[in-house]
Amino acid sequence: MEKRLFNRFTDGSKNLLHLLDVNGLEYIQSKGVQGQGPGEIRSMIWELDRGIDENSFWAYDLNSKIFYEYDLDSKSKYAVRNIRQDKDWFLGFSINLIDENKFISNVTRDNFKYAIFDSLGNRLDSFGPWAGAGQKVVDEDTGYLLLGLNQGQIDYNFNNKILSHSRLRFELLEINNLENENTISIYGPKSYEVKYDVFDSNGMPTANVDSAIPMGYSDVFTGENSVFAVYIGKTNSTITSSGEMSRTIFEFSLEGKPLSHFTTNYPIKSICVDEKAKKIYAITDDKDPGIAVFEY
């Protein structure tokens, strides 16, 4: 698994996943056939997960609420199995495999940020209450509002049990230790109040963040020893005028201590890191996105 890169894009074909060898970035094969048949992705790929088996990975179709597993050693383009979100799990909006038959998702209309489910959709546990100690339980509408306001990329590392959650709409990065249930919140690097208005959207409250508020992070990667995050720090208007989202990557220790500040010579939007080889692989942010490799 260390020798392969996963990319989720389409090349005009019906295959949504593409595998490359990191040694020379040679193309290996495509997977993720789009369609309605067995082992096919019905809609789109929302996110990828490394899983717990080094010979496979998972892809999540949010629209269809299906989680697909792919065999890295197989030439087949089809998923070897899939799991459908049922029961309470249907209100999950991300999926990471955290143990055999255990999945964690950020959930909506809930008092907690995350919930843990089994493959049948039974809720096993909860993690990260929205309300602080001594505060009242949030209601369903508030839980829905908070999930929308706190949208952003989530990445889990099975080896150290760290779940990182970067916020897109404002500057917040959370490092969650699922073993000791400790959460480290990293605000900034700028200091400002997040201002937003609440409006009705199809009967549910939705947050409209002030356009003067800089955006936070476009992606996060949870490594073995540290967490890497692609920092934006620009408003939507600045992004539109400059034509690019980010050239900045921050590295933090698993305890939330700042370690490194990288500036790339090409605009990027998402990353994957090889900590042993000291290389950052990034999807570029331009009209024809590709893969850029940075050494650190």
PDB file of C-alpha atoms in Angstrom, residues 11-275:
ATOM      1  CA  ASP A  11     -10.696  10.756 -17.168  1.00  0.00           C
ATOM      2  CA  GLY A  12     -13.865  10.707 -19.253  1.00  0.00           C
ATOM      3  CA  SER A  13     -14.365   6.985 -18.668  1.00  0.00           C
ATOM      4  CA  LYS A  14     -16.713   5.316 -16.209  1.00  0.00           C
ATOM      5  CA  ASN A  15     -13.854   4.564 -13.805  1.00  0.00           C
ATOM      6  CA  LEU A  16     -13.627   6.963 -10.864  1.00  0.00           C
ATOM      7  CA  LEU A  17     -10.452   5.706  -9.149  1.00  0.00           C
ATOM      8  CA  HIS A  18      -6.904   5.676 -10.474  1.00  0.00           C
ATOM      9  CA  LEU A  19      -3.823   4.008  -8.959  1.00  0.00           C
ATOM     10  CA  LEU A  20      -0.251   5.192  -9.536  1.00  0.00           C
ATOM     11  CA  ASP A  21       3.090   3.778  -8.411  1.00  0.00           C
ATOM     12  CA  VAL A  22       4.936   6.382  -6.340  1.00  0.00           C
ATOM     13  CA  ASN A  23       8.218   5.279  -7.930  1.00  0.00           C
ATOM     14  CA  GLY A  24       8.098   7.467 -11.023  1.00  0.00           C
ATOM     15  CA  LEU A  25       4.343   8.037 -10.745  1.00  0.00           C
ATOM     16  CA  GLU A  26       3.712   5.337 -13.324  1.00  0.00           C
ATOM     17  CA  TYR A  27       0.071   4.561 -13.971  1.00  0.00           C
ATOM     18  CA  ILE A  28      -1.011   1.159 -12.642  1.00  0.00           C
ATOM     19  CA  GLN A  29      -4.719   0.827 -13.330  1.00  0.00           C
ATOM     20  CA  SER A  30      -8.160   2.276 -12.808  1.00  0.00           C
ATOM     21  CA  LYS A  31     -10.903   1.019 -10.522  1.00  0.00           C
ATOM     22  CA  GLY A  32     -14.282   2.243  -9.348  1.00  0.00           C
ATOM     23  CA  VAL A  33     -16.577   1.462 -12.258  1.00  0.00           C
ATOM     24  CA  GLN A  34     -19.574   3.784 -12.212  1.00  0.00           C
ATOM     25  CA  GLY A  35     -22.921   2.103 -12.707  1.00  0.00           C
ATOM     26  CA  GLN A  36     -25.810   0.231 -11.108  1.00  0.00           C
ATOM     27  CA  GLY A  37     -24.412  -3.297 -11.229  1.00  0.00           C
ATOM     28  CA  PRO A  38     -22.687  -5.424  -8.549  1.00  0.00           C
ATOM     29  CA  GLY A  39     -19.469  -3.816  -7.278  1.00  0.00           C
ATOM     30  CA  GLU A  40     -20.165  -0.587  -9.179  1.00  0.00           C
ATOM     31  CA  ILE A  41     -20.320   2.910  -7.687  1.00  0.00           C
ATOM     32  CA  ARG A  42     -23.826   4.241  -8.140  1.00  0.00           C
ATOM     33  CA  SER A  43     -23.204   7.972  -7.865  1.00  0.00           C
ATOM     34  CA  MET A  44     -19.856   9.565  -6.971  1.00  0.00           C
ATOM     35  CA  ILE A  45     -16.904   9.277  -4.590  1.00  0.00           C
ATOM     36  CA  TRP A  46     -17.082  11.652  -1.641  1.00  0.00           C
ATOM     37  CA  GLU A  47     -13.928  10.501   0.163  1.00  0.00           C
ATOM     38  CA  LEU A  48     -11.373   7.685   0.464  1.00  0.00           C
ATOM     39  CA  ASP A  49     -10.260   5.756   3.542  1.00  0.00           C
ATOM     40  CA  ARG A  50      -7.083   3.717   4.044  1.00  0.00           C
ATOM     41  CA  GLY A  51      -8.905   1.150   6.158  1.00  0.00           C
ATOM     42  CA  ILE A  52      -7.074  -1.371   8.359  1.00  0.00           C
ATOM     43  CA  ASP A  53      -5.857  -3.846   5.715  1.00  0.00           C
ATOM     44  CA  GLU A  54      -2.717  -2.780   3.840  1.00  0.00           C
ATOM     45  CA  ASN A  55      -3.918  -4.651   0.744  1.00  0.00           C
ATOM     46  CA  SER A  56      -7.182  -2.775   0.362  1.00  0.00           C
ATOM     47  CA  PHE A  57      -8.797   0.650   0.625  1.00  0.00           C
ATOM     48  CA  TRP A  58     -12.324   2.055   0.810  1.00  0.00           C
ATOM     49  CA  ALA A  59     -14.338   4.615  -1.170  1.00  0.00           C
ATOM     50  CA  TYR A  60     -17.468   6.358   0.098  1.00  0.00           C
ATOM     51  CA  ASP A  61     -20.440   7.298  -2.072  1.00  0.00           C
ATOM     52  CA  LEU A  62     -22.267   9.866   0.063  1.00  0.00           C
ATOM     53  CA  ASN A  63     -25.239  10.253  -2.270  1.00  0.00           C
ATOM     54  CA  SER A  64     -25.998   6.528  -2.276  1.00  0.00           C
ATOM     55  CA  LYS A  65     -24.837   5.992   1.331  1.00  0.00           C
ATOM     56  CA  ILE A  66     -22.594   3.064   0.335  1.00  0.00           C
ATOM     57  CA  PHE A  67     -18.998   2.263   1.445  1.00  0.00           C
ATOM     58  CA  TYR A  68     -16.953   0.230  -1.087  1.00  0.00           C
ATOM     59  CA  GLU A  69     -13.811  -1.849  -0.457  1.00  0.00           C
ATOM     60  CA  TYR A  70     -11.231  -2.396  -3.224  1.00  0.00           C
ATOM     61  CA  ASP A  71      -8.488  -5.011  -3.403  1.00  0.00           C
ATOM     62  CA  LEU A  72      -5.126  -3.446  -4.292  1.00  0.00           C
ATOM     63  CA  ASP A  73      -3.659  -6.750  -5.484  1.00  0.00           C
ATOM     64  CA  SER A  74      -6.547  -7.530  -7.812  1.00  0.00           C
ATOM     65  CA  LYS A  75      -6.761  -6.401 -11.429  1.00  0.00           C
ATOM     66  CA  SER A  76     -10.527  -6.183 -11.083  1.00  0.00           C
ATOM     67  CA  LYS A  77     -12.011  -2.714 -11.394  1.00  0.00           C
ATOM     68  CA  TYR A  78     -14.960  -3.627  -9.169  1.00  0.00           C
ATOM     69  CA  ALA A  79     -15.413  -3.395  -5.402  1.00  0.00           C
ATOM     70  CA  VAL A  80     -14.897  -6.682  -3.555  1.00  0.00           C
ATOM     71  CA  ARG A  81     -17.669  -5.763  -1.092  1.00  0.00           C
ATOM     72  CA  ASN A  82     -19.826  -2.858  -0.076  1.00  0.00           C
ATOM     73  CA  ILE A  83     -21.663  -1.783   3.058  1.00  0.00           C
ATOM     74  CA  ARG A  84     -24.818   0.279   2.998  1.00  0.00           C
ATOM     75  CA  GLN A  85     -25.603   2.821   5.698  1.00  0.00           C
ATOM     76  CA  ASP A  86     -28.777   1.698   7.443  1.00  0.00           C
ATOM     77  CA  LYS A  87     -30.770   2.616  10.551  1.00  0.00           C
ATOM     78  CA  ASP A  88     -29.224   5.435  12.636  1.00  0.00           C
ATOM     79  CA  TRP A  89     -26.076   5.303  10.497  1.00  0.00           C
ATOM     80  CA  PHE A  90     -28.001   6.815   7.597  1.00  0.00           C
ATOM     81  CA  LEU A  91     -27.462  10.244   9.204  1.00  0.00           C
ATOM     82  CA  GLY A  92     -23.674   9.833   8.987  1.00  0.00           C
ATOM     83  CA  PHE A  93     -21.857  12.105   6.525  1.00  0.00           C
ATOM     84  CA  SER A  94     -18.357  10.577   6.506  1.00  0.00           C
ATOM     85  CA  ILE A  95     -17.020   7.071   7.046  1.00  0.00           C
ATOM     86  CA  ASN A  96     -13.727   5.787   8.428  1.00  0.00           C
ATOM     87  CA  LEU A  97     -13.082   2.161   9.331  1.00  0.00           C
ATOM     88  CA  ILE A  98     -11.661   2.169  12.896  1.00  0.00           C
ATOM     89  CA  ASP A  99     -11.734  -1.565  13.710  1.00  0.00           C
ATOM     90  CA  GLU A 100     -13.183  -4.817  12.425  1.00  0.00           C
ATOM     91  CA  ASN A 101     -16.863  -4.073  11.849  1.00  0.00           C
ATOM     92  CA  LYS A 102     -16.607  -0.620  13.476  1.00  0.00           C
ATOM     93  CA  PHE A 103     -17.021   2.652  11.613  1.00  0.00           C
ATOM     94  CA  ILE A 104     -16.943   6.272  12.764  1.00  0.00           C
ATOM     95  CA  SER A 105     -18.945   9.002  11.044  1.00  0.00           C
ATOM     96  CA  ASN A 106     -19.679  12.639  11.702  1.00  0.00           C
ATOM     97  CA  VAL A 107     -23.418  12.798  12.261  1.00  0.00           C
ATOM     98  CA  THR A 108     -26.183  15.337  11.745  1.00  0.00           C
ATOM     99  CA  ARG A 109     -29.153  16.319  13.925  1.00  0.00           C
ATOM    100  CA  ASP A 110     -27.209  14.991  16.899  1.00  0.00           C
ATOM    101  CA  ASN A 111     -25.783  16.060  20.243  1.00  0.00           C
ATOM    102  CA  PHE A 112     -22.391  14.595  19.241  1.00  0.00           C
ATOM    103  CA  LYS A 113     -19.965  15.366  16.428  1.00  0.00           C
ATOM    104  CA  TYR A 114     -19.245  11.688  15.731  1.00  0.00           C
ATOM    105  CA  ALA A 115     -20.886   8.325  16.292  1.00  0.00           C
ATOM    106  CA  ILE A 116     -19.542   4.770  16.014  1.00  0.00           C
ATOM    107  CA  PHE A 117     -21.597   2.124  14.196  1.00  0.00           C
ATOM    108  CA  ASP A 118     -21.393  -1.514  13.188  1.00  0.00           C
ATOM    109  CA  SER A 119     -21.967  -2.665   9.600  1.00  0.00           C
ATOM    110  CA  LEU A 120     -25.695  -3.221  10.278  1.00  0.00           C
ATOM    111  CA  GLY A 121     -26.166   0.429  11.221  1.00  0.00           C
ATOM    112  CA  ASN A 122     -26.418  -0.090  14.976  1.00  0.00           C
ATOM    113  CA  ARG A 123     -24.999   2.793  16.999  1.00  0.00           C
ATOM    114  CA  LEU A 124     -22.318   1.521  19.381  1.00  0.00           C
ATOM    115  CA  ASP A 125     -20.917   4.707  20.891  1.00  0.00           C
ATOM    116  CA  SER A 126     -20.653   8.494  20.576  1.00  0.00           C
ATOM    117  CA  PHE A 127     -17.685  10.868  20.572  1.00  0.00           C
ATOM    118  CA  GLY A 128     -17.227  14.632  20.889  1.00  0.00           C
ATOM    119  CA  PRO A 129     -20.339  16.296  22.362  1.00  0.00           C
ATOM    120  CA  TRP A 130     -21.212  19.668  20.841  1.00  0.00           C
ATOM    121  CA  ALA A 131     -22.155  21.081  24.239  1.00  0.00           C
ATOM    122  CA  GLY A 132     -19.353  21.604  26.755  1.00  0.00           C
ATOM    123  CA  ALA A 133     -19.220  20.232  30.276  1.00  0.00           C
ATOM    124  CA  GLY A 134     -22.208  21.360  32.309  1.00  0.00           C
ATOM    125  CA  GLN A 135     -24.063  22.687  29.253  1.00  0.00           C
ATOM    126  CA  LYS A 136     -27.398  21.437  28.036  1.00  0.00           C
ATOM    127  CA  VAL A 137     -27.827  18.880  25.287  1.00  0.00           C
ATOM    128  CA  VAL A 138     -28.237  20.508  21.873  1.00  0.00           C
ATOM    129  CA  ASP A 139     -31.501  19.907  20.029  1.00  0.00           C
ATOM    130  CA  GLU A 140     -31.904  18.350  16.588  1.00  0.00           C
ATOM    131  CA  ASP A 141     -31.984  21.666  14.723  1.00  0.00           C
ATOM    132  CA  THR A 142     -28.832  22.921  16.452  1.00  0.00           C
ATOM    133  CA  GLY A 143     -27.034  19.640  15.701  1.00  0.00           C
ATOM    134  CA  TYR A 144     -27.918  20.029  12.021  1.00  0.00           C
ATOM    135  CA  LEU A 145     -26.682  23.625  12.000  1.00  0.00           C
ATOM    136  CA  LEU A 146     -23.392  22.757  13.713  1.00  0.00           C
ATOM    137  CA  LEU A 147     -22.561  19.939  11.301  1.00  0.00           C
ATOM    138  CA  GLY A 148     -23.022  22.276   8.324  1.00  0.00           C
ATOM    139  CA  LEU A 149     -20.969  25.019   9.921  1.00  0.00           C
ATOM    140  CA  ASN A 150     -18.152  22.601  10.790  1.00  0.00           C
ATOM    141  CA  GLN A 151     -17.866  20.842   7.449  1.00  0.00           C
ATOM    142  CA  GLY A 152     -14.375  19.822   6.373  1.00  0.00           C
ATOM    143  CA  GLN A 153     -12.087  16.904   5.579  1.00  0.00           C
ATOM    144  CA  ILE A 154     -11.652  14.045   8.065  1.00  0.00           C
ATOM    145  CA  ASP A 155      -8.755  11.559   8.068  1.00  0.00           C
ATOM    146  CA  TYR A 156      -8.137   8.579  10.355  1.00  0.00           C
ATOM    147  CA  ASN A 157      -4.943   6.619  11.067  1.00  0.00           C
ATOM    148  CA  PHE A 158      -5.680   3.110  12.297  1.00  0.00           C
ATOM    149  CA  ASN A 159      -2.182   2.592  13.728  1.00  0.00           C
ATOM    150  CA  ASN A 160      -2.247   5.450  16.258  1.00  0.00           C
ATOM    151  CA  LYS A 161      -6.064   5.794  16.527  1.00  0.00           C
ATOM    152  CA  ILE A 162      -5.926   9.518  15.642  1.00  0.00           C
ATOM    153  CA  LEU A 163      -8.853  11.118  13.830  1.00  0.00           C
ATOM    154  CA  SER A 164      -8.128  14.581  12.412  1.00  0.00           C
ATOM    155  CA  HIS A 165     -10.883  16.961  11.326  1.00  0.00           C
ATOM    156  CA  SER A 166     -10.060  20.176   9.444  1.00  0.00           C
ATOM    157  CA  ARG A 167     -12.672  22.927   9.045  1.00  0.00           C
ATOM    158  CA  LEU A 168     -13.186  24.481   5.640  1.00  0.00           C
ATOM    159  CA  ARG A 169     -15.276  27.542   6.519  1.00  0.00           C
ATOM    160  CA  PHE A 170     -13.077  28.882   9.328  1.00  0.00           C
ATOM    161  CA  GLU A 171      -9.685  28.219  10.905  1.00  0.00           C
ATOM    162  CA  LEU A 172      -9.982  25.200  13.178  1.00  0.00           C
ATOM    163  CA  LEU A 173      -8.153  21.874  13.164  1.00  0.00           C
ATOM    164  CA  GLU A 174      -9.054  19.135  15.652  1.00  0.00           C
ATOM    165  CA  ILE A 175      -6.858  16.168  16.555  1.00  0.00           C
ATOM    166  CA  ASN A 176      -8.932  13.456  18.243  1.00  0.00           C
ATOM    167  CA  ASN A 177      -7.406  10.509  20.091  1.00  0.00           C
ATOM    168  CA  LEU A 178     -10.057   7.783  20.004  1.00  0.00           C
ATOM    169  CA  GLU A 179      -8.233   5.661  22.598  1.00  0.00           C
ATOM    170  CA  ASN A 180      -8.139   8.182  25.441  1.00  0.00           C
ATOM    171  CA  GLU A 181     -11.034  10.286  24.041  1.00  0.00           C
ATOM    172  CA  ASN A 182      -8.927  13.449  24.149  1.00  0.00           C
ATOM    173  CA  THR A 183      -9.499  16.252  21.639  1.00  0.00           C
ATOM    174  CA  ILE A 184      -6.975  18.983  20.842  1.00  0.00           C
ATOM    175  CA  SER A 185      -8.414  22.068  19.125  1.00  0.00           C
ATOM    176  CA  ILE A 186      -6.028  24.260  17.118  1.00  0.00           C
ATOM    177  CA  TYR A 187      -7.441  27.702  16.247  1.00  0.00           C
ATOM    178  CA  GLY A 188      -5.769  30.159  13.924  1.00  0.00           C
ATOM    179  CA  PRO A 189      -3.101  31.042  12.919  1.00  0.00           C
ATOM    180  CA  LYS A 190      -5.198  34.219  12.783  1.00  0.00           C
ATOM    181  CA  SER A 191      -7.419  35.317  15.639  1.00  0.00           C
ATOM    182  CA  TYR A 192     -10.957  36.435  14.820  1.00  0.00           C
ATOM    183  CA  GLU A 193     -14.576  35.839  15.712  1.00  0.00           C
ATOM    184  CA  VAL A 194     -16.471  33.556  13.337  1.00  0.00           C
ATOM    185  CA  LYS A 195     -19.539  35.549  12.323  1.00  0.00           C
ATOM    186  CA  TYR A 196     -22.484  33.932  10.567  1.00  0.00           C
ATOM    187  CA  ASP A 197     -26.194  34.360   9.925  1.00  0.00           C
ATOM    188  CA  VAL A 198     -28.748  31.599  10.289  1.00  0.00           C
ATOM    189  CA  PHE A 199     -31.387  31.166   7.577  1.00  0.00           C
ATOM    190  CA  ASP A 200     -34.028  28.582   6.747  1.00  0.00           C
ATOM    191  CA  SER A 201     -33.143  25.975   4.118  1.00  0.00           C
ATOM    192  CA  ASN A 202     -35.972  23.571   3.322  1.00  0.00           C
ATOM    193  CA  GLY A 203     -37.204  23.767   6.884  1.00  0.00           C
ATOM    194  CA  MET A 204     -33.797  23.357   8.559  1.00  0.00           C
ATOM    195  CA  PRO A 205     -31.477  26.067   9.961  1.00  0.00           C
ATOM    196  CA  THR A 206     -28.351  26.704   7.907  1.00  0.00           C
ATOM    197  CA  ALA A 207     -25.331  28.901   8.624  1.00  0.00           C
ATOM    198  CA  ASN A 208     -24.154  31.541   6.171  1.00  0.00           C
ATOM    199  CA  VAL A 209     -20.620  32.543   7.202  1.00  0.00           C
ATOM    200  CA  ASP A 210     -19.608  36.189   6.793  1.00  0.00           C
ATOM    201  CA  SER A 211     -17.787  36.581   3.455  1.00  0.00           C
ATOM    202  CA  ALA A 212     -15.011  38.539   5.205  1.00  0.00           C
ATOM    203  CA  ILE A 213     -14.057  35.464   7.251  1.00  0.00           C
ATOM    204  CA  PRO A 214     -10.968  33.678   5.859  1.00  0.00           C
ATOM    205  CA  MET A 215     -11.459  30.025   4.965  1.00  0.00           C
ATOM    206  CA  GLY A 216      -9.621  27.426   7.038  1.00  0.00           C
ATOM    207  CA  TYR A 217      -8.244  24.151   5.656  1.00  0.00           C
ATOM    208  CA  SER A 218      -8.961  22.351   2.394  1.00  0.00           C
ATOM    209  CA  ASP A 219      -7.481  19.005   3.454  1.00  0.00           C
ATOM    210  CA  VAL A 220      -5.825  17.077   6.292  1.00  0.00           C
ATOM    211  CA  PHE A 221      -3.596  13.992   6.476  1.00  0.00           C
ATOM    212  CA  THR A 222      -3.094  12.002   9.686  1.00  0.00           C
ATOM    213  CA  GLY A 223       0.389  10.498   9.705  1.00  0.00           C
ATOM    214  CA  GLU A 224       2.093   8.105  12.087  1.00  0.00           C
ATOM    215  CA  ASN A 225       3.894  10.873  13.988  1.00  0.00           C
ATOM    216  CA  SER A 226       2.235  14.129  12.945  1.00  0.00           C
ATOM    217  CA  VAL A 227      -0.717  15.763  11.190  1.00  0.00           C
ATOM    218  CA  PHE A 228      -0.423  17.755   7.937  1.00  0.00           C
ATOM    219  CA  ALA A 229      -3.066  20.287   6.871  1.00  0.00           C
ATOM    220  CA  VAL A 230      -3.489  22.405   3.724  1.00  0.00           C
ATOM    221  CA  TYR A 231      -4.163  25.919   4.984  1.00  0.00           C
ATOM    222  CA  ILE A 232      -6.209  28.409   2.921  1.00  0.00           C
ATOM    223  CA  GLY A 233      -6.394  31.620   4.974  1.00  0.00           C
ATOM    224  CA  LYS A 234      -8.205  33.528   2.187  1.00  0.00           C
ATOM    225  CA  THR A 235     -11.726  34.735   1.602  1.00  0.00           C
ATOM    226  CA  ASN A 236     -13.767  33.401  -1.309  1.00  0.00           C
ATOM    227  CA  SER A 237     -13.299  36.660  -3.222  1.00  0.00           C
ATOM    228  CA  THR A 238      -9.515  36.481  -2.817  1.00  0.00           C
ATOM    229  CA  ILE A 239      -9.496  32.883  -4.024  1.00  0.00           C
ATOM    230  CA  THR A 240     -11.556  33.865  -7.060  1.00  0.00           C
ATOM    231  CA  SER A 241      -9.327  36.820  -7.937  1.00  0.00           C
ATOM    232  CA  SER A 242      -6.052  34.930  -7.415  1.00  0.00           C
ATOM    233  CA  GLY A 243      -7.253  31.772  -9.144  1.00  0.00           C
ATOM    234  CA  GLU A 244      -5.809  29.470  -6.494  1.00  0.00           C
ATOM    235  CA  MET A 245      -6.724  28.155  -3.073  1.00  0.00           C
ATOM    236  CA  SER A 246      -3.478  27.418  -1.233  1.00  0.00           C
ATOM    237  CA  ARG A 247       0.293  27.083  -1.295  1.00  0.00           C
ATOM    238  CA  THR A 248       0.624  26.473   2.443  1.00  0.00           C
ATOM    239  CA  ILE A 249       0.945  23.278   4.496  1.00  0.00           C
ATOM    240  CA  PHE A 250       1.178  23.182   8.294  1.00  0.00           C
ATOM    241  CA  GLU A 251       2.539  20.220  10.234  1.00  0.00           C
ATOM    242  CA  PHE A 252       1.527  19.572  13.863  1.00  0.00           C
ATOM    243  CA  SER A 253       2.549  16.940  16.365  1.00  0.00           C
ATOM    244  CA  LEU A 254      -0.107  14.489  17.515  1.00  0.00           C
ATOM    245  CA  GLU A 255      -0.294  16.630  20.666  1.00  0.00           C
ATOM    246  CA  GLY A 256      -1.092  19.750  18.600  1.00  0.00           C
ATOM    247  CA  LYS A 257       2.349  21.393  18.748  1.00  0.00           C
ATOM    248  CA  PRO A 258       3.340  23.317  15.570  1.00  0.00           C
ATOM    249  CA  LEU A 259       6.259  21.579  13.851  1.00  0.00           C
ATOM    250  CA  SER A 260       6.659  22.911  10.309  1.00  0.00           C
ATOM    251  CA  HIS A 261       5.349  25.525   7.892  1.00  0.00           C
ATOM    252  CA  PHE A 262       5.771  24.640   4.207  1.00  0.00           C
ATOM    253  CA  THR A 263       5.233  26.943   1.234  1.00  0.00           C
ATOM    254  CA  THR A 264       4.856  25.161  -2.108  1.00  0.00           C
ATOM    255  CA  ASN A 265       5.842  26.621  -5.467  1.00  0.00           C
ATOM    256  CA  TYR A 266       2.598  25.451  -7.036  1.00  0.00           C
ATOM    257  CA  PRO A 267      -1.048  25.821  -5.920  1.00  0.00           C
ATOM    258  CA  ILE A 268      -2.535  22.742  -4.250  1.00  0.00           C
ATOM    259  CA  LYS A 269      -5.820  21.622  -2.699  1.00  0.00           C
ATOM    260  CA  SER A 270      -5.291  18.161  -1.143  1.00  0.00           C
ATOM    261  CA  ILE A 271      -2.383  16.019   0.047  1.00  0.00           C
ATOM    262  CA  CYS A 272      -1.066  12.593   0.983  1.00  0.00           C
ATOM    263  CA  VAL A 273       2.238  12.214   2.856  1.00  0.00           C
ATOM    264  CA  ASP A 274       4.965   9.558   2.803  1.00  0.00           C
ATOM    265  CA  GLU A 275       6.660  10.197   6.141  1.00  0.00           C
TER     266      GLU A 275
END
